[in-house]
Amino acid sequence: MKVLKFGGTSVANAQNIKLVLEIVKQKAEKDKLVVVVSALSKVTDLLHLAAAKAAENDEGFRDIVAEIEKKHLDTLKELIPVSEQSSLLSHVKRIINHLETLLDGCFLLGELSPRTADTILSFGELLSSYIIAQAYQQISKDAVYKDSRELIKTNNDFSKAVVNFEISDVLIQEYFAENQSRITILPGFIAQTLDGITSTLGRGGSDYTAAIIAGAMNAEQLEIWTDVNGMFTANPKIVKQAQPIANISYQEAMELSHFGAKVLYPPTIQPVLRKNIPILIKNTFEPKADGTLITNQAPSNGAAVRGISHIDHISLLTLEGPGMIGVSGSSKRLFEVLSHEKINVIFITQASSEHSICIGILNSDAENAEEAINKAFEVEILQNKIDPCIVEKDLCIIALVGENMKNHQGLSGRMFSTLGKNNVNIRAIAQGASERNISAVINERDVKKALNTLHENFFEENTKQLNLFVMGVGNVGEKFIEQIHSQKKFLKEVLKINVRVIALSNSRKMIFDEDGISLKDWQSTLDKGEAAIPTEFIARAKELNLRNSIFVDITANASVSEMYEKFLKESIAVVTCNKIACSSAYDNYKKLKSLSRQYNAPFLFETNVGAGLPIIDTVKNLIASGDKVHKIQAVLSGSLNFIFNNFDENNSFHDVVKEAGVQGFTEPDPKIDLSGIDVARKILILIRESGYQMEIEDIENLSFLPGECMKTANNEDFFKSLITHASHFENLLKEANEKESRLKFVAQFENGKASVGLQFIPKDHPFYNLEGKDNIVLFYTDRYVDQPLLIKGAGAGAAVTASGIFADVIRIGNI
Ligand code: ADP
Ligand code: ASP
Ligand code: MG
């Protein structure tokens, strides 16, 4: 005999029930079957709601009853031929009338006892099992219906009644000894007290019903048919990368289900474990998938951790004070109080100092527990020996589970450092002596991030997922997205980094996609996006709370640079090509750096100087290895270099500046480049990265632009002014030619002083032959004394800047 249980989604509607009937029909060809069914999906919740409303004198319960009635009548009509329907429909209506009468009673009395609640909740399974049994009889007459309440007897602990196995086992065995039908269909979840009152086995309890019958009958196998391909390495609704576990032991499955893997109701394992009956978890919607086999000794797949699970809606209660130390019996009293209040303790930790004891319970039990504990320790609290109980709500327990964990060192270290790196605060930790389970209590808002990052670390060959929030999709931004798109496969396969763009924004629109925006047609998606609101952008990034989140600023906007602080405080890394933050007030620069350290969120800005050239990274490495920078000489403006390299007798200054803009070498406002401000910002950043404190005002700017050009209010006027002052620029060129030198805009730092300005560079200088839009930097340091460390290459342009941003993102991926 095999016992099959079909859950709520498997029997959600007529269409799904047809799949169930097909599975049953096929299986019945080989085995005698007991089929246990849940209520139609959501019906138990609806019954719960209706009962609560009725007890609160809210007429709204009638609408819910109508909804329940419609759901069942519709299902029945679709499953049974019209000619056979009438008596069955009347029967369902009678059941619904009975339900409504009970709810009317609650409504009139304004009361709902646990006993009445159980009777009301039982209607879900009573209705579903009746309809399914009737539907199966259309296929085969070899199926009978049996009310589980006649077989499973419990105590009077309504809502989670305790089964009397002695009596129930005998009743079940006697019944099946007489009933020789090929198929028996029964409602799950419901049972009966010894004096004949309906009880229930706890939410999700249909699994248990099936296990009780399987245990009593020594069934060959218990099959739990549900809506997923088995027990997964983590809840598949939260962790997209989770995989079904092929084999798992009873103990591991029990730990996972106790710690929230809802796919199996925790008590289910006990009745079958005693008889060594395998449990097979299967998917009604994909019956060919292997599913998960739960047995006594599951073959190992070599991995230490078998699965990760979590329970949310947890509260931590801490009882502490000097009065606890060395006083035997404090914990006994604490647990007695909780047991008396029927409060289930899910998690316990006690430091060896015995100064405090910490327990995890459901949020819904917290107030009750707090009151009871404070009352029980009233005397000690009055004497200041123990503090009143501290309650922290809205937490969550996450647990790593695996039989094999005891044979591996360093798992808890790996677990906690993974969480720590993602700024998941751990409130409490517990590890059972069996070492089959390591659990931690964290904030509920971090659960998705924690589960995914742990899953990534323990199950995904160390693939790291980076979640990008990109602001600014101009020339550089567009190239950046293009590069990510084309490198995605390589990054995943070779570097084991999975880069996803979660948000994109320009100044007008923004879009979000938690699963990653498709980079093929992002432009059209962005055009259709919602209005861009920076505060909302931050709020969404925070709310999504994804692991390894990175804010990528590809704008040149001051207000965007003011957002960094908020991101870093959310442990969201910042990668930027925007120089404004790092060249703003020194205190602000320092603050961002220290926030980055404090919140474990990288703050990288390699492209602030020399676009994609590895200049800042090099300075960082010099300083970290103990070198000291004394002097910097550099041509740091790709655009000015391009301009002065192309400015000659045949190309006017105005035309060359225009061309530099067209090719994307200048800032959107070319005055920022030509005034020397941009170069001043860059040298300032290099100076700061070299460990010196300096402000932008401390840098002497020997501007070559006539005052009138500087004063123009917009790009159009600026370009006009370049024509007006053409002779000024021609004179500069003439002078350079006369001196057999070239014009270069040079930044320098020496003896604590810095300046930027146009210089006539003679032939023998390393800057003389600087081509096109190249940059060059010479660092004179303790170690590079005579021959400076030289970095040279293209220092402007969308593609190289994008690749520099890309490199910063990958640096974060490699941390
Ligand atoms: P049923 O109605 O069939 O009893 P449940 O909703 O009770 O189904 O259980 C199945 C659900 O359990 C899945 O849809 C999934 O969302 C959830 N679940 C949570 N953790 C796990 C896990 N580790 N493996 C599989 N499913 C899980
Ligand atoms: N219908 C009950 C519930 O929703 C029992 C079950 O589905 O297992 O909790
Ligand atoms: Mg279930």
Tab-separated table of N, CA and C and ligand atoms in Angstrom, residues 5 7-8 38-39 44-45 125 189 202-207, ligand 2:
chain	number	residue	atom	x	y	z
A	5	LYS	N	-0.477	12.011	-0.584
A	5	LYS	CA	-1.151	13.211	-0.086
A	5	LYS	C	-1.033	14.318	-1.123
A	7	GLY	N	-1.554	18.325	-1.831
A	7	GLY	CA	-1.688	19.585	-1.099
A	7	GLY	C	-2.645	20.565	-1.750
A	8	GLY	N	-2.779	21.715	-1.106
A	8	GLY	CA	-3.747	22.734	-1.508
A	8	GLY	C	-3.647	23.179	-2.956
A	38	SER	N	-5.825	17.848	0.828
A	38	SER	CA	-5.957	19.108	1.570
A	38	SER	C	-7.204	19.832	1.100
A	39	ALA	N	-7.451	20.956	1.748
A	39	ALA	CA	-8.510	21.853	1.279
A	39	ALA	C	-8.037	22.511	-0.009
A	44	THR	N	-8.540	27.220	3.651
A	44	THR	CA	-8.388	27.230	5.115
A	44	THR	C	-8.154	28.668	5.604
A	45	ASP	N	-7.372	29.431	4.830
A	45	ASP	CA	-7.154	30.844	5.207
A	45	ASP	C	-8.478	31.611	5.178
A	125	GLU	N	-11.344	20.747	4.215
A	125	GLU	CA	-11.003	19.377	3.814
A	125	GLU	C	-12.262	18.538	3.587
A	189	PHE	N	-5.764	16.743	7.630
A	189	PHE	CA	-5.838	17.852	8.585
A	189	PHE	C	-6.840	17.662	9.725
A	202	GLY	N	-3.148	21.074	13.131
A	202	GLY	CA	-2.210	22.194	12.942
A	202	GLY	C	-2.124	22.531	11.476
A	203	ARG	N	-1.836	23.827	11.205
A	203	ARG	CA	-1.783	24.277	9.813
A	203	ARG	C	-0.730	23.489	9.036
A	204	GLY	N	-1.135	23.066	7.842
A	204	GLY	CA	-0.234	22.243	7.034
A	204	GLY	C	-0.353	20.773	7.402
A	205	GLY	N	-1.344	20.457	8.258
A	205	GLY	CA	-1.420	19.132	8.880
A	205	GLY	C	-1.879	17.983	8.010
A	206	SER	N	-2.248	18.250	6.760
A	206	SER	CA	-2.667	17.118	5.913
A	206	SER	C	-1.510	16.157	5.679
A	207	ASP	N	-0.294	16.691	5.628
A	207	ASP	CA	0.891	15.828	5.491
A	207	ASP	C	0.913	14.821	6.642
B	2	ASP	N1	-5.707	22.953	4.756
B	2	ASP	C1	-4.836	22.961	5.896
B	2	ASP	C2	-3.992	24.211	5.875
B	2	ASP	O1	-4.085	24.993	4.950
B	2	ASP	C3	-3.976	21.740	5.989
B	2	ASP	C4	-3.077	21.489	4.816
B	2	ASP	O2	-3.274	22.026	3.748
B	2	ASP	O3	-2.156	20.672	4.966
B	2	ASP	O4	-3.275	24.431	6.803
